[in-house]
Short mmCIF file of C-alpha atoms and ligand atoms in Angstrom, two decimals:
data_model
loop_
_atom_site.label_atom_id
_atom_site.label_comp_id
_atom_site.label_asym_id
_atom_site.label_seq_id
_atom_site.Cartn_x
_atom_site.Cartn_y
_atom_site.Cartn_z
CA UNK A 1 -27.35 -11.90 -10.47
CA UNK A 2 -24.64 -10.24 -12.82
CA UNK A 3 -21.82 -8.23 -11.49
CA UNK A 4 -19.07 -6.90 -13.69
CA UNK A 5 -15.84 -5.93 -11.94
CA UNK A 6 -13.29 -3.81 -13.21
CA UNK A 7 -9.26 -4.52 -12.07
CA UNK A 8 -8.46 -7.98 -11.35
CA UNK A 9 -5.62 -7.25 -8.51
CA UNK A 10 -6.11 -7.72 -4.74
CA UNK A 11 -9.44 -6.01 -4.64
CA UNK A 12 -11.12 -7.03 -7.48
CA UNK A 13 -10.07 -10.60 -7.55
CA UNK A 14 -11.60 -11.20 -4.18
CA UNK A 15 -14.57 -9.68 -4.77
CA UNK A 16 -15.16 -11.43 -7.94
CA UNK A 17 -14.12 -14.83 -6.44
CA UNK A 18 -16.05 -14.23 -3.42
CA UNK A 19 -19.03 -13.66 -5.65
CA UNK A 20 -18.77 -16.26 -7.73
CA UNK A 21 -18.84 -18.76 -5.79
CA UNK A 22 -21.88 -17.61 -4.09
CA UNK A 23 -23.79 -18.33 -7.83
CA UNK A 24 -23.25 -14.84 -9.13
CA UNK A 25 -22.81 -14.44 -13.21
CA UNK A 26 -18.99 -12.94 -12.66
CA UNK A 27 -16.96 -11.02 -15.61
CA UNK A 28 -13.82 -9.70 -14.38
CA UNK A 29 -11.98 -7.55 -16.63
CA UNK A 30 -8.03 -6.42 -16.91
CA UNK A 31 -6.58 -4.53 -19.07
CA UNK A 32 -3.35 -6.63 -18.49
CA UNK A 33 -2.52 -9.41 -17.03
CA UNK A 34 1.69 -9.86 -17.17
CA UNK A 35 1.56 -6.56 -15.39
CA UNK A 36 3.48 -5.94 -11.96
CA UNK A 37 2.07 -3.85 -9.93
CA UNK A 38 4.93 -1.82 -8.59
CA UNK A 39 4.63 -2.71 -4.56
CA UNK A 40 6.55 -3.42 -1.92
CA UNK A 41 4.58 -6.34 -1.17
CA UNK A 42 4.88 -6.53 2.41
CA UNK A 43 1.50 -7.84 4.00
CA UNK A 44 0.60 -9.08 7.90
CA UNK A 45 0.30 -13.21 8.02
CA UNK A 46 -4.22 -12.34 8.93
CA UNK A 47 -4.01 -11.51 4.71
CA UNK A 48 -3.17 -15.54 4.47
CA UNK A 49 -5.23 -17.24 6.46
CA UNK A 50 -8.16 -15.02 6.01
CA UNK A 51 -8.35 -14.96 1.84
CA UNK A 52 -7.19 -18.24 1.49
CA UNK A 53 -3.76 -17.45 -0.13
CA UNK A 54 -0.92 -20.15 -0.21
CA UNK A 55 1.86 -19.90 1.77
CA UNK A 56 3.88 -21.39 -1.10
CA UNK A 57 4.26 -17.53 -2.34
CA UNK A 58 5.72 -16.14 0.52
CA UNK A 59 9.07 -14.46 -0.35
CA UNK A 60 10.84 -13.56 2.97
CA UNK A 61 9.26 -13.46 6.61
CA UNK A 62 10.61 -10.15 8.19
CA UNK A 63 11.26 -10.89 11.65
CA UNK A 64 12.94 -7.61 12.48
CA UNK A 65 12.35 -4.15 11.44
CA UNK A 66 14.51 -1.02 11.98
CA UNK A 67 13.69 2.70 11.81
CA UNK A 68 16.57 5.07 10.82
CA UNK A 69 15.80 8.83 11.94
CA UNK A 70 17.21 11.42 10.38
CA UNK A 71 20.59 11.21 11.74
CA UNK A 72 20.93 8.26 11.18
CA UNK A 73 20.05 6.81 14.77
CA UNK A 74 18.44 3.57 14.19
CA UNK A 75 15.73 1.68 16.40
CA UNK A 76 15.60 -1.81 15.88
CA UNK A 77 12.50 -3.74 16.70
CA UNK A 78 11.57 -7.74 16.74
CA UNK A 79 7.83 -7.69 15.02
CA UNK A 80 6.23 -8.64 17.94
CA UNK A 81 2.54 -8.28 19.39
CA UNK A 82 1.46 -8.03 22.93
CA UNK A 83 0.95 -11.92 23.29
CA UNK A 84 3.78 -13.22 21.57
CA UNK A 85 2.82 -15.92 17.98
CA UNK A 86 4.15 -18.35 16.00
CA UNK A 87 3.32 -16.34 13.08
CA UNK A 88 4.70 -12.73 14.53
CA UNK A 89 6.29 -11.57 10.99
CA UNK A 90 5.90 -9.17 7.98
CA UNK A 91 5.15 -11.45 5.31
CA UNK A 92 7.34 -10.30 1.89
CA UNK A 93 5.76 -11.23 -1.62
CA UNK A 94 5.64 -10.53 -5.31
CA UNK A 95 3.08 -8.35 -6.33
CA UNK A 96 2.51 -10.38 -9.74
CA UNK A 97 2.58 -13.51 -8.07
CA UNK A 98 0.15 -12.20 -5.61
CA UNK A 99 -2.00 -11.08 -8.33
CA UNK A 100 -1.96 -13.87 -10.17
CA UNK A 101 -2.63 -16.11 -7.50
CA UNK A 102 -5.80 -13.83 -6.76
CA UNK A 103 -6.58 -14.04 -9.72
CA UNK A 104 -6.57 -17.72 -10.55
CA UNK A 105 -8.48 -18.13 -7.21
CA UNK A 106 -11.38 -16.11 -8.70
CA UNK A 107 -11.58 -17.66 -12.46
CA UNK A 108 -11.43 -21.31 -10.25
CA UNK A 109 -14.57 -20.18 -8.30
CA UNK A 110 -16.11 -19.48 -11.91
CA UNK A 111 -15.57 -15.66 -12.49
CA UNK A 112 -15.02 -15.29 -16.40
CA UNK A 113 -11.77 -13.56 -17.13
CA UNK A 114 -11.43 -10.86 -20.04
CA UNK A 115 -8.65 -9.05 -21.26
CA UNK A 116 -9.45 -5.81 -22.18
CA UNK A 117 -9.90 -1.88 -20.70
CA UNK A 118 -12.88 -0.45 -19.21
CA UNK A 119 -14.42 2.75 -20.90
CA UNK A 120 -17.30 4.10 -19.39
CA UNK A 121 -20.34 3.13 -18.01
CA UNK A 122 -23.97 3.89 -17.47
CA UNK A 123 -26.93 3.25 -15.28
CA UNK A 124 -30.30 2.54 -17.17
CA UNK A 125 -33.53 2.41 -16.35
CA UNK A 126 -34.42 -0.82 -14.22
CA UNK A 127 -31.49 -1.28 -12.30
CA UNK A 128 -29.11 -2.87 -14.85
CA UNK A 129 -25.67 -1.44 -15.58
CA UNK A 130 -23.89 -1.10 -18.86
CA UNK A 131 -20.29 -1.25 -19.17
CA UNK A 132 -18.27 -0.30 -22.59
CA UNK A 133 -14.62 -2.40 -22.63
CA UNK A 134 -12.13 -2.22 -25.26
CA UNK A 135 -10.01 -5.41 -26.03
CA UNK A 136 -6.61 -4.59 -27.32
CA UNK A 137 -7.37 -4.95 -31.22
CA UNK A 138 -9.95 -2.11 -30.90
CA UNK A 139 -13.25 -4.15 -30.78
CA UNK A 140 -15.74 -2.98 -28.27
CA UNK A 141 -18.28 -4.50 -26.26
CA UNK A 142 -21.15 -3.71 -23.85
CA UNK A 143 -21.60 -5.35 -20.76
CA UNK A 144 -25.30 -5.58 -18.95
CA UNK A 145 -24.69 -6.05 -15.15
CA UNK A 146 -26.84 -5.81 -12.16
CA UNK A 147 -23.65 -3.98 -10.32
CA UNK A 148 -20.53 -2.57 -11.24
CA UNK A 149 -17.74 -2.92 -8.84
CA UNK A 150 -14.42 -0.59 -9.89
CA UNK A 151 -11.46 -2.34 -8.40
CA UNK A 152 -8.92 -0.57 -11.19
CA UNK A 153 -6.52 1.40 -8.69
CA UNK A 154 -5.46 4.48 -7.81
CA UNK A 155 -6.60 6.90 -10.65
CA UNK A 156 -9.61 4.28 -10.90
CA UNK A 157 -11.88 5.11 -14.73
CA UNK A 158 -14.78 3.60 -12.86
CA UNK A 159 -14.48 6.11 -10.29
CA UNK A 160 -14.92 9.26 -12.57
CA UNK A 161 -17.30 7.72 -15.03
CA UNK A 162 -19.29 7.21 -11.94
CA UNK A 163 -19.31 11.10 -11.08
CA UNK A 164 -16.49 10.87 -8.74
CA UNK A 165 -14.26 14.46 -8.33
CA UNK A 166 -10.83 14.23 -9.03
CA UNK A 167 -8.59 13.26 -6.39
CA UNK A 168 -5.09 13.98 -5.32
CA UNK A 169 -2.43 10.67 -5.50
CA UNK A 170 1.13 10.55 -4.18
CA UNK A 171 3.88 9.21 -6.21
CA UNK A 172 5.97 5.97 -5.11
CA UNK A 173 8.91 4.68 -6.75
CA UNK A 174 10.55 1.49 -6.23
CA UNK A 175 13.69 -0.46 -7.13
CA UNK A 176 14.26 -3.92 -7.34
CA UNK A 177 17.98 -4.40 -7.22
CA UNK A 178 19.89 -7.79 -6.99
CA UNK A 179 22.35 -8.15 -4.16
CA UNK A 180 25.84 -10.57 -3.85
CA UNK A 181 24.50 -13.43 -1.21
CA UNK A 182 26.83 -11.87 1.17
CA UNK A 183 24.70 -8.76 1.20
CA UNK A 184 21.83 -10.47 0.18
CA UNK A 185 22.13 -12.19 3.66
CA UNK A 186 21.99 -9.38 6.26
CA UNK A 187 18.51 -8.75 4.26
CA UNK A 188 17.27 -12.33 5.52
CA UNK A 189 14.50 -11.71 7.65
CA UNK A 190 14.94 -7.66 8.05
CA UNK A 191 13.36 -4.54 6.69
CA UNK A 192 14.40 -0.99 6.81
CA UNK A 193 12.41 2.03 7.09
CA UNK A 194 14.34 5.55 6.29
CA UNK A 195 13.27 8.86 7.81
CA UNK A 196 14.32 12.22 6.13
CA UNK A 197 13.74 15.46 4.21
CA UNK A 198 16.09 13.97 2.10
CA UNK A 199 14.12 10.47 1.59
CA UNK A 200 10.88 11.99 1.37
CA UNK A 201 9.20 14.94 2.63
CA UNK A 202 5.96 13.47 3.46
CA UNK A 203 6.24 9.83 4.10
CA UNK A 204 9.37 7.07 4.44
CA UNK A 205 11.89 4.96 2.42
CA UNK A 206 12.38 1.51 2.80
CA UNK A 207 14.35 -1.60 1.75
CA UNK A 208 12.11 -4.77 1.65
CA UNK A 209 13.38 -8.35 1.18
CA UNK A 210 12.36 -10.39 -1.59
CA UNK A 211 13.87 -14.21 -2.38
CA UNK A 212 15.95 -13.11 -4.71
CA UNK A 213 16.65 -9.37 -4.56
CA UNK A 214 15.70 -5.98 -2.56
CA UNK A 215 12.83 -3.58 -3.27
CA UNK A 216 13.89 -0.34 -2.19
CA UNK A 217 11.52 2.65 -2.79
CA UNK A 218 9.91 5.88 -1.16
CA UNK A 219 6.76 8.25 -1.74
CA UNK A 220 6.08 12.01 -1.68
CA UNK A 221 2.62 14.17 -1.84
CA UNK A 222 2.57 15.28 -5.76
CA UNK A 223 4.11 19.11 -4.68
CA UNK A 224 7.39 16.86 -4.44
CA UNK A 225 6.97 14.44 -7.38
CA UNK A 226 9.44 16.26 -9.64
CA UNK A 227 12.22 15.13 -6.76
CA UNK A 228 10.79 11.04 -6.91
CA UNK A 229 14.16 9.62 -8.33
CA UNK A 230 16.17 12.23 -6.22
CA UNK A 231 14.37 10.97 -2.74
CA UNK A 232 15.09 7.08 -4.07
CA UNK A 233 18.58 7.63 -4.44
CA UNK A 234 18.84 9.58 -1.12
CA UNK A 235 17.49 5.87 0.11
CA UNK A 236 20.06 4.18 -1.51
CA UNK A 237 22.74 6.23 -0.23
CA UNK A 238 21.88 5.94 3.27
CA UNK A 239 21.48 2.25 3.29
CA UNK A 240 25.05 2.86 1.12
CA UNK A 241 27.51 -0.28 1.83
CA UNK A 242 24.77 -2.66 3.18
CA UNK A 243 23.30 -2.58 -0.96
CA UNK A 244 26.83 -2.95 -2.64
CA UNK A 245 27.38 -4.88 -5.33
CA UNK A 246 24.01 -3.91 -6.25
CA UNK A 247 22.36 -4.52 -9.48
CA UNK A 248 18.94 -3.10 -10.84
CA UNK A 249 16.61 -5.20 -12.09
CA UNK A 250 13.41 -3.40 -12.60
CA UNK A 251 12.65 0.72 -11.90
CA UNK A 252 8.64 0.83 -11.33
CA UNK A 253 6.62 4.04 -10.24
CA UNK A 254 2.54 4.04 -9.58
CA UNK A 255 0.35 7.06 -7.84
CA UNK A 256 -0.26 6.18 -4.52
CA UNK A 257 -3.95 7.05 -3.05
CA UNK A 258 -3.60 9.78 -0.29
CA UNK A 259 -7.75 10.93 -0.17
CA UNK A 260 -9.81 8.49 1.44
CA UNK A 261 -13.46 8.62 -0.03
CA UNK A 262 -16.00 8.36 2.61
CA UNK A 263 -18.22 7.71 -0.49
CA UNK A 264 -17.93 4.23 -1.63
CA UNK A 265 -21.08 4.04 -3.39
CA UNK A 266 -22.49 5.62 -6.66
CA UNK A 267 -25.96 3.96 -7.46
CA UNK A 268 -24.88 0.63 -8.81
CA UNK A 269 -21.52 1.04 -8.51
CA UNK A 270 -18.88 -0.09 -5.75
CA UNK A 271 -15.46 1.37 -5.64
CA UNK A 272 -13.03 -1.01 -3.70
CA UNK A 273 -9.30 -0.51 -2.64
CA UNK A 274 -7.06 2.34 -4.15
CA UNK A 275 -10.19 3.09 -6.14
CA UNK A 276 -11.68 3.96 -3.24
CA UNK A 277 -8.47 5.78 -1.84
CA UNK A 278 -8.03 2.78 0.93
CA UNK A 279 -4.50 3.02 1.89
CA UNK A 280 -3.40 3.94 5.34
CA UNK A 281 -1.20 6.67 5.25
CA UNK A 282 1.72 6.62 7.98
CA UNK A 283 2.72 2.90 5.75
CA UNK A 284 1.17 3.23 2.18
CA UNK A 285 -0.23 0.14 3.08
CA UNK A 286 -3.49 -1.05 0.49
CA UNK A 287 -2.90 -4.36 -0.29
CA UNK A 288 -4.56 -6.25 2.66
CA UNK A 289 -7.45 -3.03 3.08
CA UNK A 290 -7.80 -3.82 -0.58
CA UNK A 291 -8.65 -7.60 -0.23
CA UNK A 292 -10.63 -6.84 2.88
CA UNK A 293 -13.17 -4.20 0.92
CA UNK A 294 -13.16 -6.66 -2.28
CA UNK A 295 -14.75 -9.32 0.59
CA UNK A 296 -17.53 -6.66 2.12
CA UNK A 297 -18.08 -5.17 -1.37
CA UNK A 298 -19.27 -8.82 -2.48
CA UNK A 299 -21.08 -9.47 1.11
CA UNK A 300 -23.31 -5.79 0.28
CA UNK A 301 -23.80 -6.76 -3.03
CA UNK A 302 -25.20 -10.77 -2.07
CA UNK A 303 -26.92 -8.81 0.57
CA UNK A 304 -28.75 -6.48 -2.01
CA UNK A 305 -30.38 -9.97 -3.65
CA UNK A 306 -30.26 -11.95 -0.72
CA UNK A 307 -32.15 -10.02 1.88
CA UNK A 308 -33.00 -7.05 -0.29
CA UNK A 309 -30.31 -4.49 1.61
CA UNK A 310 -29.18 -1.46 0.59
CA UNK A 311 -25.85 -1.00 -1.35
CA UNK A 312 -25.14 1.57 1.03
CA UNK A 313 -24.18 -1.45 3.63
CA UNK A 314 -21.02 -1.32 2.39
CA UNK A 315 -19.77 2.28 3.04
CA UNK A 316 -21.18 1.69 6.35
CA UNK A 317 -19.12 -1.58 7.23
CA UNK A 318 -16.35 -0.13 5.71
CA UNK A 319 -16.13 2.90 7.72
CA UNK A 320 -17.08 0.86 10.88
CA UNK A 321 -14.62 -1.33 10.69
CA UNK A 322 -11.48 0.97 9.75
CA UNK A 323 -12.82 4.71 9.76
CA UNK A 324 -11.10 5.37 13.26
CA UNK A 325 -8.32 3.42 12.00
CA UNK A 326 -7.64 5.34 9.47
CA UNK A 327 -8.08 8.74 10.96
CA UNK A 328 -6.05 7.73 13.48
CA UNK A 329 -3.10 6.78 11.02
CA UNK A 330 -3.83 10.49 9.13
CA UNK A 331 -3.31 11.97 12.26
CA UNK A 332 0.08 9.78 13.10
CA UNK A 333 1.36 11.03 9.95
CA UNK A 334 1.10 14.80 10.59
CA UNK A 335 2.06 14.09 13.86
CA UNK A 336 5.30 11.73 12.96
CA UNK A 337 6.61 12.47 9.41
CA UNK A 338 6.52 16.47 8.25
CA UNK A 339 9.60 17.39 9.49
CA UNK A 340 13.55 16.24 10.44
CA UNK A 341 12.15 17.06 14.16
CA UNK A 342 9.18 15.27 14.43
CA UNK A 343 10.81 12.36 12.39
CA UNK A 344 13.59 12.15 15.33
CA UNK A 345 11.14 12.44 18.05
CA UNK A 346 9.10 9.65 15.94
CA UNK A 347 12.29 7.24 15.69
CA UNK A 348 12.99 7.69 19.56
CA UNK A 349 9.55 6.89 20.19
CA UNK A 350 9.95 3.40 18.31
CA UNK A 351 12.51 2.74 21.59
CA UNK A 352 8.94 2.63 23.96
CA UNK A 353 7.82 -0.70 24.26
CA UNK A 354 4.42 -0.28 24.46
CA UNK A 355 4.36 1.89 21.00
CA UNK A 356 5.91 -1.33 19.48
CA UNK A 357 3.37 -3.64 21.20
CA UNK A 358 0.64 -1.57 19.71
CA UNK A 359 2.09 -0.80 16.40
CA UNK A 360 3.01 -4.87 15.60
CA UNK A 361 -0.86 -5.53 17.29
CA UNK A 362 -2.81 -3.05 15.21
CA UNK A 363 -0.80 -4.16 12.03
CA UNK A 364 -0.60 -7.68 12.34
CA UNK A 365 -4.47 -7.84 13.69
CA UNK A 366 -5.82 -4.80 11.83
CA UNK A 367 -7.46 -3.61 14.43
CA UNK A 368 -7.40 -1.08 16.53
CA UNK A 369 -4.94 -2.01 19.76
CA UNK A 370 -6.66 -1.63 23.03
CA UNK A 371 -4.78 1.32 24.93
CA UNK A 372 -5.00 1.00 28.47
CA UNK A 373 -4.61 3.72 31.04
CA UNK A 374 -1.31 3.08 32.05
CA UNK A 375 -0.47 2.79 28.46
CA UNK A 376 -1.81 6.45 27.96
CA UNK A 377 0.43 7.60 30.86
CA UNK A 378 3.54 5.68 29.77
CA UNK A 379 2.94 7.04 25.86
CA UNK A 380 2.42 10.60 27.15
CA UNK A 381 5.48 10.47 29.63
CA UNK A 382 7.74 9.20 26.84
CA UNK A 383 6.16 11.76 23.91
CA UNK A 384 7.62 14.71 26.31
CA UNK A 385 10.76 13.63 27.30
CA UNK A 386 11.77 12.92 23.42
CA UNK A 387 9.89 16.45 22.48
CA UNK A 388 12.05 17.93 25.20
CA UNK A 389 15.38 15.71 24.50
CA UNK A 390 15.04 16.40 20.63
CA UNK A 391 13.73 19.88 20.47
CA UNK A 392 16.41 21.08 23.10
CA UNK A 393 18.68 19.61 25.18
CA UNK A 394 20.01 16.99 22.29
CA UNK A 395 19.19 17.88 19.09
CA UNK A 396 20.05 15.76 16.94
CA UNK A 397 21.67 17.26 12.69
CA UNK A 398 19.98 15.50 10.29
CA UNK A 399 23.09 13.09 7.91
CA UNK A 400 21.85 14.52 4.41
CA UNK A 401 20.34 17.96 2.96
CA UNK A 402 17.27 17.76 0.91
CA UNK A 403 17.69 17.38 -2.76
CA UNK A 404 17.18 20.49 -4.48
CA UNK A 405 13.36 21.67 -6.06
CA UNK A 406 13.82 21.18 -9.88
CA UNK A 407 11.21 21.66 -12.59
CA UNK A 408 9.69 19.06 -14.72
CA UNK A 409 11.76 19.00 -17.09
CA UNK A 410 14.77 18.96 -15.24
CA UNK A 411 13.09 15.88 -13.33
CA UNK A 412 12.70 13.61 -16.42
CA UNK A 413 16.51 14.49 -17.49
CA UNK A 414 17.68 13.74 -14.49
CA UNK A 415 15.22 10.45 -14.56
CA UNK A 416 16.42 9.03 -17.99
CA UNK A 417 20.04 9.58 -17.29
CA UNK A 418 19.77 8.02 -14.34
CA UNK A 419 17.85 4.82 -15.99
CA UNK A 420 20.13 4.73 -18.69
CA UNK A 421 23.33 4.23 -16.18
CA UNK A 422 21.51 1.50 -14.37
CA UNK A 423 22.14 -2.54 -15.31
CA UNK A 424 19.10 -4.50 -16.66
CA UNK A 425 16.17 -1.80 -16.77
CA UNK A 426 12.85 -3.54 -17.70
CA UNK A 427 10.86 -0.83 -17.08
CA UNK A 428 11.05 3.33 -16.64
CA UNK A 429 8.23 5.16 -14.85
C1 LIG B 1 5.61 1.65 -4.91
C2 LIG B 1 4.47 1.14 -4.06
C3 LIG B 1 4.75 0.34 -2.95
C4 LIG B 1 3.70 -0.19 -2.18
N1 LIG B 1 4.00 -1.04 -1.15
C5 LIG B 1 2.99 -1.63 -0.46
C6 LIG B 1 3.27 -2.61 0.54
O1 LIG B 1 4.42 -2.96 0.78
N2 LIG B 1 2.23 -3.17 1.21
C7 LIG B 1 0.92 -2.81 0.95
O2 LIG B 1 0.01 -3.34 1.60
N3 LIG B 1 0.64 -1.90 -0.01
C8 LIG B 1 1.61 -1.32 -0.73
N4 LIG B 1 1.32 -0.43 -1.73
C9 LIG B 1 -0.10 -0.16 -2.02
C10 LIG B 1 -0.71 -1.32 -2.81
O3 LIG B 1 0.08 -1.59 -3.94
C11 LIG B 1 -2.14 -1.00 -3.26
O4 LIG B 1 -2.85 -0.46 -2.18
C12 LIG B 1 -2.86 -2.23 -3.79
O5 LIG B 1 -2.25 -2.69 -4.96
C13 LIG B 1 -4.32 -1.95 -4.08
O6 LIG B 1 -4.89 -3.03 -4.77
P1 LIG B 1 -6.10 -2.79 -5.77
O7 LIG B 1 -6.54 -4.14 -6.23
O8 LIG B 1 -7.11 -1.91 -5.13
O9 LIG B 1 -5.49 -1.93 -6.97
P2 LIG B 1 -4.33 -2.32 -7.97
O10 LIG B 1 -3.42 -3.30 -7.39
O11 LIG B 1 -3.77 -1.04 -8.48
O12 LIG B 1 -5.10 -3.05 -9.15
C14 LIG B 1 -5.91 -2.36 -10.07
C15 LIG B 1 -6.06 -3.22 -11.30
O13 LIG B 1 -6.98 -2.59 -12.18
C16 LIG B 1 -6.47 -2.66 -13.51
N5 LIG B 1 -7.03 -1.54 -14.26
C17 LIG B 1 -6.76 -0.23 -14.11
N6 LIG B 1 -7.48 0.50 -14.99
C18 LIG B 1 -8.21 -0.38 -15.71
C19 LIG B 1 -9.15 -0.24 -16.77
N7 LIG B 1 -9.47 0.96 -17.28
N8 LIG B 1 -9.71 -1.36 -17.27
C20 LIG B 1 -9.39 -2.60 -16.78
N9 LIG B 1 -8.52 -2.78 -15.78
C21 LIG B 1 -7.93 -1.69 -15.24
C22 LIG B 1 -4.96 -2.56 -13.33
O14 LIG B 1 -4.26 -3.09 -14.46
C23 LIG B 1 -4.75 -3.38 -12.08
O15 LIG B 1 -4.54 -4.74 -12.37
C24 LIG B 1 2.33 0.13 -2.50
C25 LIG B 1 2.07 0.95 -3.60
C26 LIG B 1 3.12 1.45 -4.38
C27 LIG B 1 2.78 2.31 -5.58
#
């Protein structure tokens, strides 16, 4: 069996290893490898164990998380499930270690690494696939593959050359900023999540620790994208004397997915990850949903030559396994984020021990917490007495204004000038 996949990040490495070392004839292609993915790179301890990745690349294990409302009132939480583990943390990493690591993993199970970009691609009569790439000098070559899995991202090529219709993508921009080891320190084994119209109207900011620095970063729905650098410095002002002394080392920006496809499948072709527009939406998280659909991607496709099964398998699992999950998490957003009001009544809400409990299970077990009836009663009695407290007898004023709508133009001025003032910029978005 040949498969060609496309992307060789979380996704696409997995799937590629995975097939691989079931006897599969493996090309994985990237368009470049010293890339970092611009990620916060936070990921629950399940992504280790259950893709084999070392422990040796774990940054920072976040032990405590806080959510800052609007007004600044701040919930802190211990990441803790229901049944209390040894391994109860937000594990921190480097998205190019990560990668790499993937990566390596997949060429070592006998996947065939090539450098180049992915052009188009075709379906021909008998079942085979061809694939145009372009390597960097120019030269072109055609590819003849039983399936094509697209595992290249948000704004995936394999996507639309497979018929796909354009999709919508947020925008998310990050820092990574060096800190003195005295402020360095309070970011040991915490993360911060900011809530705000002025850190984003549609989603959160955060500040994540890494070994050596801070990645601090937010999102917005594309309406908003002309504010991106305004929304990350409305982060760093309200994390303000907790980042000082701080030094940029690296400004990064990627489209976020924000349209799930219920369609995963296009003839001979598999989309997997943000191709597929898997990223749950109250956290941006894709990294372990990523990995995950790389694994039942390559299970369909050994399935297809194995026991003669449909392609289709896949879709199905996938929306089995996290379809409620992820309408659930579409709903929390709309519910939690779109305005200073709900944000406050969403911060409160962190107080009530059994949303924690259920939060830190469904994350750190990706799956779906079991709610039990007094759990219902206890979530409802809580939801109205914040509603209530917030909406009228305590309102609470929101610390900072929104930044001002600004066109395009005005946006990349703003952008460059404030690139050019930082210290050690690698890289502009
Ligand atoms: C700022 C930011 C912060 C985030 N923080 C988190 C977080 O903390 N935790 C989390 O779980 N998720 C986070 N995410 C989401 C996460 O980064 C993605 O969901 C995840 O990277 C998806 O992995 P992937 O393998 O599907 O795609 P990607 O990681 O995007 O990999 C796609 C690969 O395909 C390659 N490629 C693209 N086009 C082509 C082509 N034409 N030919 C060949 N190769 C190609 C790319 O170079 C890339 O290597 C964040 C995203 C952003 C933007």
């Amino acid at each position: 069996m040949d498969v060609v996949v496309i992307g060789a990040n979380c996704g696409g490495s997995i799937a590629a290893g995975d097939l691989a070392a079931a006897g599969a004839n493996v090309i994985l292609v990237e368009r470049d490898v010293t890339r970092k993915k611009p990620c916060g790179g936070a990921i629950p301890p399940k992504a280790m164990s259950e893709f084999g990745i070392p422990r040796s690349i774990i940054e920072r294990k976040v032990t405590r998380a806080a959510v800052i409302g609007p007004s600044g009132v701040t919930v802190e939480m211990d990441v803790r499930g229901t049944v209390p583990r040894e391994d109860d943390y937000i594990i921190m990493l480097k998205r190019e270690v990560l990668d790499r690591t993937l990566r390596d993993k997949a060429q070592d199970a006998g996947a065939q690494l090539r450098e180049a970009a992915f052009v188009s691609h075709d379906e021909q009569s008998g079942g085979k696939v061809r694939t145009k790439i372009r390597y960097r000098d120019g030269r072109e070559e055609y590819l003849t593959s039983d399936v094509l899995i697209g595992a290249d991202g948000a704004g995936s090529l394999v996507a639309k050359s497979a018929g796909r219709k354009p999709v919508r993508h947020a925008s998310a921009i990050q820092e990574r900023i060096e800190l003195p080891d005295d402020a360095m320190a309070y970011y040991e084994n915490r993360a911060e999540l900011y809530l705000g119209d002025d850190i984003s109207p549609d989603f959160y900011g955060w500040v994540f620790p890494k070994a050596d620095h801070v990645a601090v970063g937010t999102g917005c729905r594309p309406e908003h994208a002309n504010r991106s650098y305004a929304f990350l410095e409305g982060v760093k002002a309200r994390a303000g004397i907790k980042l000082r002394g701080a030094r940029r080392i690296l400004l990064e920006g990627h489209p976020l997915p924000m349209h799930r496809n219920k369609k995963l499948v296009f003839g001979r072709t598999l989309l997997v990850g943000d191709a597929g527009g898997m990223v749950a939406h109250t956290s941006g998280e894709g990294i372990y949903f990523s990995l995950a659909a790389g694994r039942m991607a390559a299970r369909a496709v050994g399935g297809l030559f194995g026991f003669g099964e449909k392609l289709e398998a896949y879709e199905k699992a996938w929306q089995k396994r996290y379809g409620s999950m992820f309408d659930f998490l579409e709903f929390l957003e709309r519910a939690a984020y779109t305005s200073n009001f709900k944000r406050e009544w969403f911060t409160d809400m962190c107080r009530v021990n059994t949303v924690q409990r259920l939060t830190f299970d469904s994350y750190l077990f990706k799956d779906m917490a079991t709610v039990k009836p007094f759990d219902h009663v206890n979530l409802a009695y809580e939801g109205a007495v914040n509603a209530v407290v917030n909406w009228w007898l305590a309102p609470r004023k929101p610390l900072c204004e929104a930044p001002p709508q600004i066109t395009a133009k005005e946006a990349l001025l703003a952008t460059r000038a404030a690139v050019n003032a930082g210290v050690g910029v690698e890289e502009a978005v």
